[in-house]
Structures are given as C-alpha cells and as structure tokens.
Coordinates of C-alpha atoms and ligand atoms in Angstrom, one line a residue:
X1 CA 216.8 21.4 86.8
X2 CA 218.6 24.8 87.9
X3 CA 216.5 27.9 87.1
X4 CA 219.5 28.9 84.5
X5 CA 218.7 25.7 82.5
X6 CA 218.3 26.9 78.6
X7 CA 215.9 24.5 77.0
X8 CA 216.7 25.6 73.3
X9 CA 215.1 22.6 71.8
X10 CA 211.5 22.6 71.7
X11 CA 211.4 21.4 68.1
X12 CA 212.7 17.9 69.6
X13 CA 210.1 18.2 72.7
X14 CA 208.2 20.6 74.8
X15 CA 208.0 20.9 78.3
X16 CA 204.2 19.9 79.3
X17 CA 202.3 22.9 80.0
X18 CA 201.2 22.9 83.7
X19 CA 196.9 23.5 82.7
X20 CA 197.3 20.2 80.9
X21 CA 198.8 18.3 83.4
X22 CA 195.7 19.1 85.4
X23 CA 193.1 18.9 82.5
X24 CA 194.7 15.3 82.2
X25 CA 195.4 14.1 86.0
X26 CA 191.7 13.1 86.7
X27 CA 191.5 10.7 83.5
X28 CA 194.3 8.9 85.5
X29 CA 192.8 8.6 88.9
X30 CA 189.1 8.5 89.2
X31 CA 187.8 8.9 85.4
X32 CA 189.3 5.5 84.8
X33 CA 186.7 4.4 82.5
X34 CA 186.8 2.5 78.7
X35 CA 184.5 4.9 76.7
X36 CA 183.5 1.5 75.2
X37 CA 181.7 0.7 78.7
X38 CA 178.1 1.9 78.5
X39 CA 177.9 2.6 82.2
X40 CA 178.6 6.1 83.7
X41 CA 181.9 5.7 84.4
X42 CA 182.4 4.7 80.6
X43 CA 180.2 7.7 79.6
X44 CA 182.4 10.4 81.4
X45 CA 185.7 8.9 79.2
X46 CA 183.5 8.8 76.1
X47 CA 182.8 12.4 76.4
X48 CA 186.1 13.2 77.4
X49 CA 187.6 11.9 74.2
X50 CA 184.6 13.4 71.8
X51 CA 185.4 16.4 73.6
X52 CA 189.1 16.0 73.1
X53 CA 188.0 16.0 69.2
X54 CA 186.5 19.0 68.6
X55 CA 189.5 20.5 70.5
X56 CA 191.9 19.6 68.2
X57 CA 189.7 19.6 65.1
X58 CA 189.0 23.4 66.1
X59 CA 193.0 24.1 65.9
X60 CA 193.4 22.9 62.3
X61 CA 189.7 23.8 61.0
X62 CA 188.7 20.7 60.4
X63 CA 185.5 18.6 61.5
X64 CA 185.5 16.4 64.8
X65 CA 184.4 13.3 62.6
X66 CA 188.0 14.3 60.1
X67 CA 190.2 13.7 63.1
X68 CA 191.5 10.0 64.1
X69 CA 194.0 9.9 67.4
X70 CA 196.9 8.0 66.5
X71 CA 200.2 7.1 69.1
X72 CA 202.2 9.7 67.6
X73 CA 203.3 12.0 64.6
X74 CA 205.0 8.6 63.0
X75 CA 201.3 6.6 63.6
X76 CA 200.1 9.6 61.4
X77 CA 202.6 9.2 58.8
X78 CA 202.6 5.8 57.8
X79 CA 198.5 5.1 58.5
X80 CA 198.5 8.4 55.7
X81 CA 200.8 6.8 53.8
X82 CA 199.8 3.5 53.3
X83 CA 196.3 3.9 53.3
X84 CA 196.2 6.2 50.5
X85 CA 198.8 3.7 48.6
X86 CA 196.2 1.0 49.3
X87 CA 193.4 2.9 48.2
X88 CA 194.9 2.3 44.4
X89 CA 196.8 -0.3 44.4
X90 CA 197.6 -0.3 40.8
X91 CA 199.6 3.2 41.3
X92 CA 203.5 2.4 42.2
X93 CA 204.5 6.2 42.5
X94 CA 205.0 7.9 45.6
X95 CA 206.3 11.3 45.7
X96 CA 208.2 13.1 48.5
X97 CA 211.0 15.8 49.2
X98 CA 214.8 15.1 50.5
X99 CA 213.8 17.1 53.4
X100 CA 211.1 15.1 55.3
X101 CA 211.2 13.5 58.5
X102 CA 212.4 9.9 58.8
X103 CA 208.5 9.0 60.0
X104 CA 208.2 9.4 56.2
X105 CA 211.3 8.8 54.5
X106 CA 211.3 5.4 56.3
X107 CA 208.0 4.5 54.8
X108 CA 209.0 5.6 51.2
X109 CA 212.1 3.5 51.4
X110 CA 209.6 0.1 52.8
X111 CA 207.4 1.2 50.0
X112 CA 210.8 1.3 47.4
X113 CA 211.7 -2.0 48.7
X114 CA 208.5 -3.5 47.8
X115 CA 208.2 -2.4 44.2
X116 CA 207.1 1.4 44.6
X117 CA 209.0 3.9 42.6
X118 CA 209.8 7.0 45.1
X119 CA 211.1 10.5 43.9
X120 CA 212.3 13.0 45.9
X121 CA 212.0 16.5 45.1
X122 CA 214.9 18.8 46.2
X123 CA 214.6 22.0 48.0
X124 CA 216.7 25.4 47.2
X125 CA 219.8 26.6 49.0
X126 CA 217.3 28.2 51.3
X127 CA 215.7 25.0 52.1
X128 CA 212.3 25.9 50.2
X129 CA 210.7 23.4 48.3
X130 CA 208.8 24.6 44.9
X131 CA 205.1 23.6 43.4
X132 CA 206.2 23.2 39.8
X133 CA 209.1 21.0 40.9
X134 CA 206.3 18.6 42.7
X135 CA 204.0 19.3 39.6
X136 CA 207.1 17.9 37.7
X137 CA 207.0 14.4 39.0
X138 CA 203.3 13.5 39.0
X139 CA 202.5 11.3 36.7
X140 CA 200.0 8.6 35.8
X141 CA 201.5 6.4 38.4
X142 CA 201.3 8.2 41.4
X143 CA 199.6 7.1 43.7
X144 CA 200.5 9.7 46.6
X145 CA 202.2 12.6 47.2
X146 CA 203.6 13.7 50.6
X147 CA 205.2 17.0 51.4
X148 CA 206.0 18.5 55.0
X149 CA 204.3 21.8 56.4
X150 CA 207.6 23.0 58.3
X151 CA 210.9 21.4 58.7
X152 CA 212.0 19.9 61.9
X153 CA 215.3 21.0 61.5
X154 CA 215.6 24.7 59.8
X155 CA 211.7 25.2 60.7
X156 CA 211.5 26.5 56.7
X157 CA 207.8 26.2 55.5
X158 CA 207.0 25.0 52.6
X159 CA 203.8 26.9 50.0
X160 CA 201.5 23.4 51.2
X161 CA 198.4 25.6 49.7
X162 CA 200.2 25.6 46.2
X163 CA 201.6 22.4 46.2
X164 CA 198.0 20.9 47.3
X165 CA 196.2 22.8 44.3
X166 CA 199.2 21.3 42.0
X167 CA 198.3 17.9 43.1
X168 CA 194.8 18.1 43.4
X169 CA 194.3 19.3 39.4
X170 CA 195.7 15.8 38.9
X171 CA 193.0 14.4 41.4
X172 CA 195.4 12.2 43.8
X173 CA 196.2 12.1 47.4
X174 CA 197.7 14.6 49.0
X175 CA 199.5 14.4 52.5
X176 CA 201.2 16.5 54.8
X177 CA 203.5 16.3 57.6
X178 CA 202.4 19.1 59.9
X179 CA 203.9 17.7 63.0
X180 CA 206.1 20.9 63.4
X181 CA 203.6 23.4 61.8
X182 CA 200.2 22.7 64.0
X183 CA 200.0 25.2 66.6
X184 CA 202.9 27.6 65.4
X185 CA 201.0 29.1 62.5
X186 CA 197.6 29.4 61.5
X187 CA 196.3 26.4 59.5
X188 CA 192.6 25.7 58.2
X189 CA 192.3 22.3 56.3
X190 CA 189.1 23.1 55.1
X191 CA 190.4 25.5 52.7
X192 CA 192.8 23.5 50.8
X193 CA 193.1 20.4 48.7
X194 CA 194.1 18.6 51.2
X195 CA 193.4 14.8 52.3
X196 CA 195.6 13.6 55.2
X197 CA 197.4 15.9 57.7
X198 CA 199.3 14.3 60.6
X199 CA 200.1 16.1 63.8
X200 CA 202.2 15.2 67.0
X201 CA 201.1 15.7 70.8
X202 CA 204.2 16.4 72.7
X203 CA 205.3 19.6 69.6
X204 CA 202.9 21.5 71.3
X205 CA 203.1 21.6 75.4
X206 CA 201.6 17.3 75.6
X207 CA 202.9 14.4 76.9
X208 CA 204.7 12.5 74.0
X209 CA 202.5 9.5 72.7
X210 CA 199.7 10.8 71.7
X211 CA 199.0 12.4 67.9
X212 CA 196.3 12.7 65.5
X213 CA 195.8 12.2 61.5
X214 CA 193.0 14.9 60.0
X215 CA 191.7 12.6 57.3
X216 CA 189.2 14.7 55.1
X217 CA 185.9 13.7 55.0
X218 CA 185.7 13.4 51.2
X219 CA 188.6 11.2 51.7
X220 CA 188.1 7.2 51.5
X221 CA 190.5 5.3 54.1
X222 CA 192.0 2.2 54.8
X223 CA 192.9 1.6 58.6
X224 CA 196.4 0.4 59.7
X225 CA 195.6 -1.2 63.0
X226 CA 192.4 -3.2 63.0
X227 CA 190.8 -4.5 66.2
X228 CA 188.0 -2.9 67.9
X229 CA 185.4 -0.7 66.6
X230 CA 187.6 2.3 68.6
X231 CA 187.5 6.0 66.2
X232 CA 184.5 4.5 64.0
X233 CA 186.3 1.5 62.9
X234 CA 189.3 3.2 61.8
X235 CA 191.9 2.1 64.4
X236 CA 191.8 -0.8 66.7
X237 CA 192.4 -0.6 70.5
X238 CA 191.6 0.9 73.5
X239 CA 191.8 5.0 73.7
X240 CA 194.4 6.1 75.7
X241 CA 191.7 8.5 77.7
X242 CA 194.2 11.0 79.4
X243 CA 196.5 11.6 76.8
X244 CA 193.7 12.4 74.7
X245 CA 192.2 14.9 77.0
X246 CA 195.6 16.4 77.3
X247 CA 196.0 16.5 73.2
X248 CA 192.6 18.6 73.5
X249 CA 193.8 20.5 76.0
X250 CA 197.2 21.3 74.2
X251 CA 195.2 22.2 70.8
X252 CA 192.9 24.8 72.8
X253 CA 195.7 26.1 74.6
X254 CA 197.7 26.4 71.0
X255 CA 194.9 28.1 69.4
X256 CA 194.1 30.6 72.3
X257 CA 197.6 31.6 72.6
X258 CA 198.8 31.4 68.5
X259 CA 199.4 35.0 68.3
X260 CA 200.9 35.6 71.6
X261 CA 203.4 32.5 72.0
X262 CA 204.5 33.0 68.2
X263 CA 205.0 36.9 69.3
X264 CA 206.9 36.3 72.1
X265 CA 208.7 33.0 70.4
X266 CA 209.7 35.3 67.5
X267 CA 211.2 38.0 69.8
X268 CA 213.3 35.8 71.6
X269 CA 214.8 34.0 68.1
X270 CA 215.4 37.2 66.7
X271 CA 217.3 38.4 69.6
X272 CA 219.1 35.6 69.3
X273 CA 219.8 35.4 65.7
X274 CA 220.6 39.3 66.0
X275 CA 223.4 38.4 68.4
X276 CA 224.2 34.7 67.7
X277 CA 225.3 36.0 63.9
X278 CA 227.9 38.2 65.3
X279 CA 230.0 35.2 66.2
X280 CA 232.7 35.0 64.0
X281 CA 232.0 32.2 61.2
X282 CA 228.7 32.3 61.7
X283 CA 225.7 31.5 59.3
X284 CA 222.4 31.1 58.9
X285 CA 220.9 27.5 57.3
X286 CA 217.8 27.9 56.1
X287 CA 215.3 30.7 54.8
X288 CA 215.8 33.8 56.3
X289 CA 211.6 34.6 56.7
X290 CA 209.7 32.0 55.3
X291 CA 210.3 30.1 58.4
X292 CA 208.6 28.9 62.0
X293 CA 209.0 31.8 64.2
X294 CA 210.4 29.0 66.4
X295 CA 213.4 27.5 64.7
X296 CA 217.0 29.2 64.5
X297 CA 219.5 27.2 62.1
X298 CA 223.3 27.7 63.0
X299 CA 226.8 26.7 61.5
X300 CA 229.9 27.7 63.0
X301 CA 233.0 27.2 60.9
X302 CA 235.4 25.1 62.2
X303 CA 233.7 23.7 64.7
X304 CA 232.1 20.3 65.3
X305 CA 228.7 20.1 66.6
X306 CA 228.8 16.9 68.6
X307 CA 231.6 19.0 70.9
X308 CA 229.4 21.8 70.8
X309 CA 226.7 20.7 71.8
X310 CA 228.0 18.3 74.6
X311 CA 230.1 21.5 76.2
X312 CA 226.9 23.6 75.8
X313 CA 224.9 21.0 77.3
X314 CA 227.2 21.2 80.6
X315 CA 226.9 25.1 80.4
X316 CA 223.1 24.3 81.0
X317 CA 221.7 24.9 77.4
X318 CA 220.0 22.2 75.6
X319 CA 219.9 22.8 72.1
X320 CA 220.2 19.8 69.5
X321 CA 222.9 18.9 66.4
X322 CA 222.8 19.2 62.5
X323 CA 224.3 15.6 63.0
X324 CA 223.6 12.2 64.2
X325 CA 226.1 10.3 65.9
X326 CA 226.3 6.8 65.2
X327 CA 228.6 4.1 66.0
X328 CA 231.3 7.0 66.5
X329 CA 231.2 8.2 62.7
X330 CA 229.2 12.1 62.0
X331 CA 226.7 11.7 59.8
X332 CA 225.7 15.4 58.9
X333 CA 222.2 16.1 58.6
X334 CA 220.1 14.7 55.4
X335 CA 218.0 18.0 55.1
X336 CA 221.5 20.3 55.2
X337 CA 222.7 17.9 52.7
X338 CA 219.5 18.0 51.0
X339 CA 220.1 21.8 50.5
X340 CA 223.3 21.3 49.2
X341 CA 225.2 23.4 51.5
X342 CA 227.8 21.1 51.7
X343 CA 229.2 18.5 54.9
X344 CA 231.4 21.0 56.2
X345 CA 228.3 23.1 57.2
X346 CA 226.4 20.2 57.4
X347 CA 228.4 18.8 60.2
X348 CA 228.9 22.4 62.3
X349 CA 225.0 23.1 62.4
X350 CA 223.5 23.3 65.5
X351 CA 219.5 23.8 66.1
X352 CA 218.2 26.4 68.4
X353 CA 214.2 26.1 69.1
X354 CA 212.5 28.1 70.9
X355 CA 209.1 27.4 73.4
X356 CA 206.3 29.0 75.2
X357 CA 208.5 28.4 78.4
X358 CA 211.6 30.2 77.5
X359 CA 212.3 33.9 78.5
X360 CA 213.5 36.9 76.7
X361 CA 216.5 37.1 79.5
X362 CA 218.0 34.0 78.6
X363 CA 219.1 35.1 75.7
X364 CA 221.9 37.1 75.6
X365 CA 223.8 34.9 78.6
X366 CA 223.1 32.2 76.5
X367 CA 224.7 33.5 73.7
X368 CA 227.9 34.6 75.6
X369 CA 227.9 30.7 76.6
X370 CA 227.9 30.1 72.9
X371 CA 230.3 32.3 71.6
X372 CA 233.0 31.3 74.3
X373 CA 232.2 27.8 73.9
X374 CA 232.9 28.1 70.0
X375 CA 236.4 30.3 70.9
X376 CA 237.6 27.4 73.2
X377 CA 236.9 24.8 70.8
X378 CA 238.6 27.0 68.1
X379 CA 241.6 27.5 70.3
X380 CA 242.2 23.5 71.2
X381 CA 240.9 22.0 68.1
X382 CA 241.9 24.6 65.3
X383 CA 240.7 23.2 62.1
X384 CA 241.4 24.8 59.0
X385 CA 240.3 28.0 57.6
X386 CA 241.3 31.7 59.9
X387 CA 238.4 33.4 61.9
X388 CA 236.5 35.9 61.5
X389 CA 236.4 35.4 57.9
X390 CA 232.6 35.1 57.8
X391 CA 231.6 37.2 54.9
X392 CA 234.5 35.5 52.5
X393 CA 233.6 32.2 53.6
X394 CA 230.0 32.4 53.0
X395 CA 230.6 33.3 49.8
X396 CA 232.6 30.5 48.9
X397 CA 230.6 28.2 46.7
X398 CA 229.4 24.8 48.3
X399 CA 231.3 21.9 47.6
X400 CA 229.8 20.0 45.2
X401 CA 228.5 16.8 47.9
Ligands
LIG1 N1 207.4 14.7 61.6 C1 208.2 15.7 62.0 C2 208.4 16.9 61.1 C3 208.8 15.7 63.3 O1 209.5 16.8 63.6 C4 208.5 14.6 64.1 C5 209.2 14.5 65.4 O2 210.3 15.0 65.6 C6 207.7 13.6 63.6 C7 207.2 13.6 62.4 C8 207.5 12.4 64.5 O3 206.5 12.7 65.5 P1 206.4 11.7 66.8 O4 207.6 12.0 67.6 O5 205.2 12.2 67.5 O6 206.4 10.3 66.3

C-alpha cells in the first residue's frame, strides 16, 4: 500500500493494531491448546480466554461471567434476538428502527416471515431516533425491542439510556446493536436497563471474526448454537483461542486510549468537514453533534457515488458509498432513505470514517482529491441542477420518497 493511501473507511473495517497482532501471534504457534484440555498446554488457552473476558467486560462495564464470544457482530444480533423472542414465546412483537444494520433487519424480516409482527420506528431528518416514538409501539405483545447505539452509516447516536428506561418500565427485553459504538464512546452496561448488547472485533483495531454479546446477568438466555459445554453452556464449539486474546487485547487497548483516539479522530473529521463542506453542493447527512466523533456523512449534488467513489479509490482514498450496487441498478442507502432525505441525496452520499491510524496531514490533500474528483465528474457527466447553488438547494424540501 503507498504511504499516500487514505483509508477513510474504518467504519467498514479497521486496520489491525500492531500490539495485537503480537498479543495474538503466540496463541497461533506454540499456545496451541483447547482450553477444554485439562493438561498445561490446555490451561495456558483457558486462561488466555478468561483473561480475554475481563478485557472486554472491563470496556463496556460489565461482569466477565455477562460476556459470551460470538463469530461476529451478526452472531450477536441474531443469538440476542432470538433468544429473547424464545424466552416468551407467546409474544409476536418485535420492535426495531428503519435505521439498523442488516445483522438485524434480516432477522426481523425471518421473524415477519414466520408470524412475528415487526415495527420500525423512524428517525428524524437528522437521523435521531426518539424514546416516546419507541415507547409508542410497545405493547402487550412485544416480546423484544432492539435499537442500535450508533449508526454504521452517518455514525448518529441514538439516547439508548432513555430508550432502555422506556422499555424497561414495561419490563421486556431490551437490545442494542453497539457494534459501532464500543470503543468510540464511553459505555457502562451496568448502569442501564439493559439486557443484550452485541459488539464486533474487527470495529475496533481486531482481526474480523471474532465478537461478543454482553448478556446481563439478570437476564435468562437461550443459546443459538448448542454443542459443547464451551462459554458455560451457552454456545457450542471450540474457542477460537487467538482471536479471543486479540478481542481482549483490542478492548484494553480501546479503553486505554478512548479519550485520546476520539481526540485526535475528532480533529481530523472536523478538519475535514470544515473543508469538505466548501465544495460546492455539498451537505451534511446526519446530526451535526450527536454523532461518533468518527463518522463524516457527505452528499454531493449531481454526482453519483458509485463513480465517486471508484475514481477516489484510484486517487488512493478508500472511503465507502451511501449505495449498494447490485446487479448494475443503485439502490440508495435504507438509512438515508430512512431519514427521508430523499434518493437524489440518497444516491450522492459518500461515507468518510475516520481511525486510530489516520493522520491529521492527510486531510487537506485528500480533500483537494475530492473536490476535483467531484468538478470532473460534474464537467463530463452534468446532471441537472447549476453549481454552487448549495444553500438554495439544501433548502429545497425533500421529495416526498
Ligand atoms: N452492526 C453494525 C452497526 C455494523 O456496523 C456491523 C458491521 O458493519 C455489524 C452489525 C455486523 O458486524 P460483523 O461484521 O462483525 O458481523
């Protein structure tokens, strides 16, 4: 990778931090044990993992025993999920926002499909989502409700410690997708109503395939893979040792460096926001403060983020798209949609996210990049409305979608 190479995406991926690589590297060559074994080399692995725990158990403020290792932030999601939903079985509510990640809005569709009803709670313009509006739809059906920490794509958190109160006065499960939250702002589980919070390895400076569901300890659970007596009897199979040292690793790391990596993080975003927003049709999606200090939220008007984002990526700057490509259609973004800023912006959205590993001096070439990039796509592809019209057009109302 040239030393120039922009990696603007770290909400999609981090780069693995180089202490965890090492803290991991002997659980792949001699510490090769099953902690299952009861002889030494066993032991070691056993106390690798238990250590492991209280790592990441320590980042969220929860108890080593509240903390199960899953594959990934998806395990986390549906083993939350469809425990709690089998927990009462005679509840056919679920209730979730628009916004989520697909690792729960794919559930909630299996769950539609089989008889559940689902409601979705909208968020604002701003992408926040509101604790009456979530109070609105309990009823004495649900079963479950499940609302994201942070958004993946505009990085806009939500008020979890009033929703949770909201749900818990109706005494019923409450989950939350912290995937992009856990190790980017301070979270304690112990303070809040909370009973299943799922978090991701590789958000955070891990190897991807490793992640971990906080399941509070007053909380009553049904497992989702059964085998073994692996995590006290609460998921089958063999621990994946080294990825498990490393999730430790990447949790004590996170919660050493919290203050300064969201310092320096935010730094870098604003610079780039502060320069980015010059850019002639340019506009911020999402909420301008309540909001990951790592996440920035573009729309260009009149340009295309698939072409955007494929000349950027030759320019050296990884960044990723409001839109998914698939089977050569644009399908813009369900969480821009979901804020009902229209397809247009929808579909000219690009997400900046910024890491631990990225430095303040990228910034401003980075932007040139941008800005050029976006004048030569205007100048070969012009689309509709004249430049530099940002103001006017961001007062235009949104289409109604
Ligand atoms: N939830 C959110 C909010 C995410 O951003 C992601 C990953 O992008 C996931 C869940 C899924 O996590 P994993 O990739 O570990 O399955």
């Amino acid at each position: 990778m040239s030393p120039d190479f922009c990696y603007f995406d770290n909400n999609a991926t981090t780069q693995v931090d180089p202490e965890v690589v090492d803290a991991m590297l002997p659980f792949l060559r001699e510490q090769y044990g099953n902690p299952s074994s009861i002889y030494g080399l066993g032991k070691a692995a056993r106390k690798a993992v238990d250590h492991a725990r209280e790592q990441v158990a320590e980042l969220i403020g929860a108890s080593e025993e509240e903390i199960l290792f899953t594959s990934s932030g998806t395990e986390s999601n549906n083993t939350a999920l469809l425990s709690a939903i089998q927990l009462d079985p005679d509840r056919k509510h679920f209730v979730t926002s628009t916004i989520e990640h697909s690792a729960v809005l794919k559930p909630a569709e299996h769950l539609a499909r089989r008889g559940y009803a689902v409601s979705h709670v909208s968020p604002s313009r701003e992408g926040l989502l509101d604790a009456d509006a979530v109070a609105q739809e309990l009823t004495e059906e649900t079963a479950l409700v499940s609302m994201m920490w942070a958004n993946n794509e505009t990085g806009v958190l939500s008020p979890i410690s009033k929703i949770a109160d909201k749900v818990a006065e109706q005494g019923l499960f409450f989950h939350t997708d912290a995937v992009q939250a856990v190790g980017k702002i301070p979270i304690s589980v112990h303070d809040l109503p909370i009973h299943f919070l799922s978090l991701s390895g590789h958000k955070i400076y891990c190897p991807k395939g490793i992640g971990a569901l906080y399941i509070s300890s007053r909380t009553r659970f049904v497992p989702l893979l059964r085998g073994g007596a692996q995590e006290r009897e609460r998921r089958g199979g063999t621990e994946s040792v080294a990825l498990i040292v490393a999730f430790g690793k990447a949790c004590e790391i996170a919660r050493k460096r919290l203050e300064s990596d969201m310092l320096h993080i935010r730094q870098m975003r604003d610079a780039f926001e502060a320069l980015a927003l010059q850019i002639p049709g340019a506009q911020l999606n999402g909420h301008p403060t309540e909001r990951l200090a790592t996440t920035s939220n573009l729309s260009f008007d009149c340009v295309d983020s698939e072409p955007l984002l494929m000349l950027l990526d030759q320019a050296g700057i990884a960044c990723s798209a409001g839109s998914a490509c698939t089977t050569g259609s644009l399908h813009p973004s369900h969480v821009l949609m979901g804020m009902h800023l229209g397809a247009e912006r929808a579909r000219s959205a690009l997400r900046f996210s910024f890491g631990r590993f990225n430095r303040l001096d990228q910034i401003e070439p980075a932007v040139q990049t941008l800005r050029k990039t976006i004048e030569k796509i205007r100048s070969l592809h012009p689309r509709t409305a004249p430049l530099g019209a940002s103001p006017a057009l961001a007062a235009v109302p949104p289409r109604a979608e």
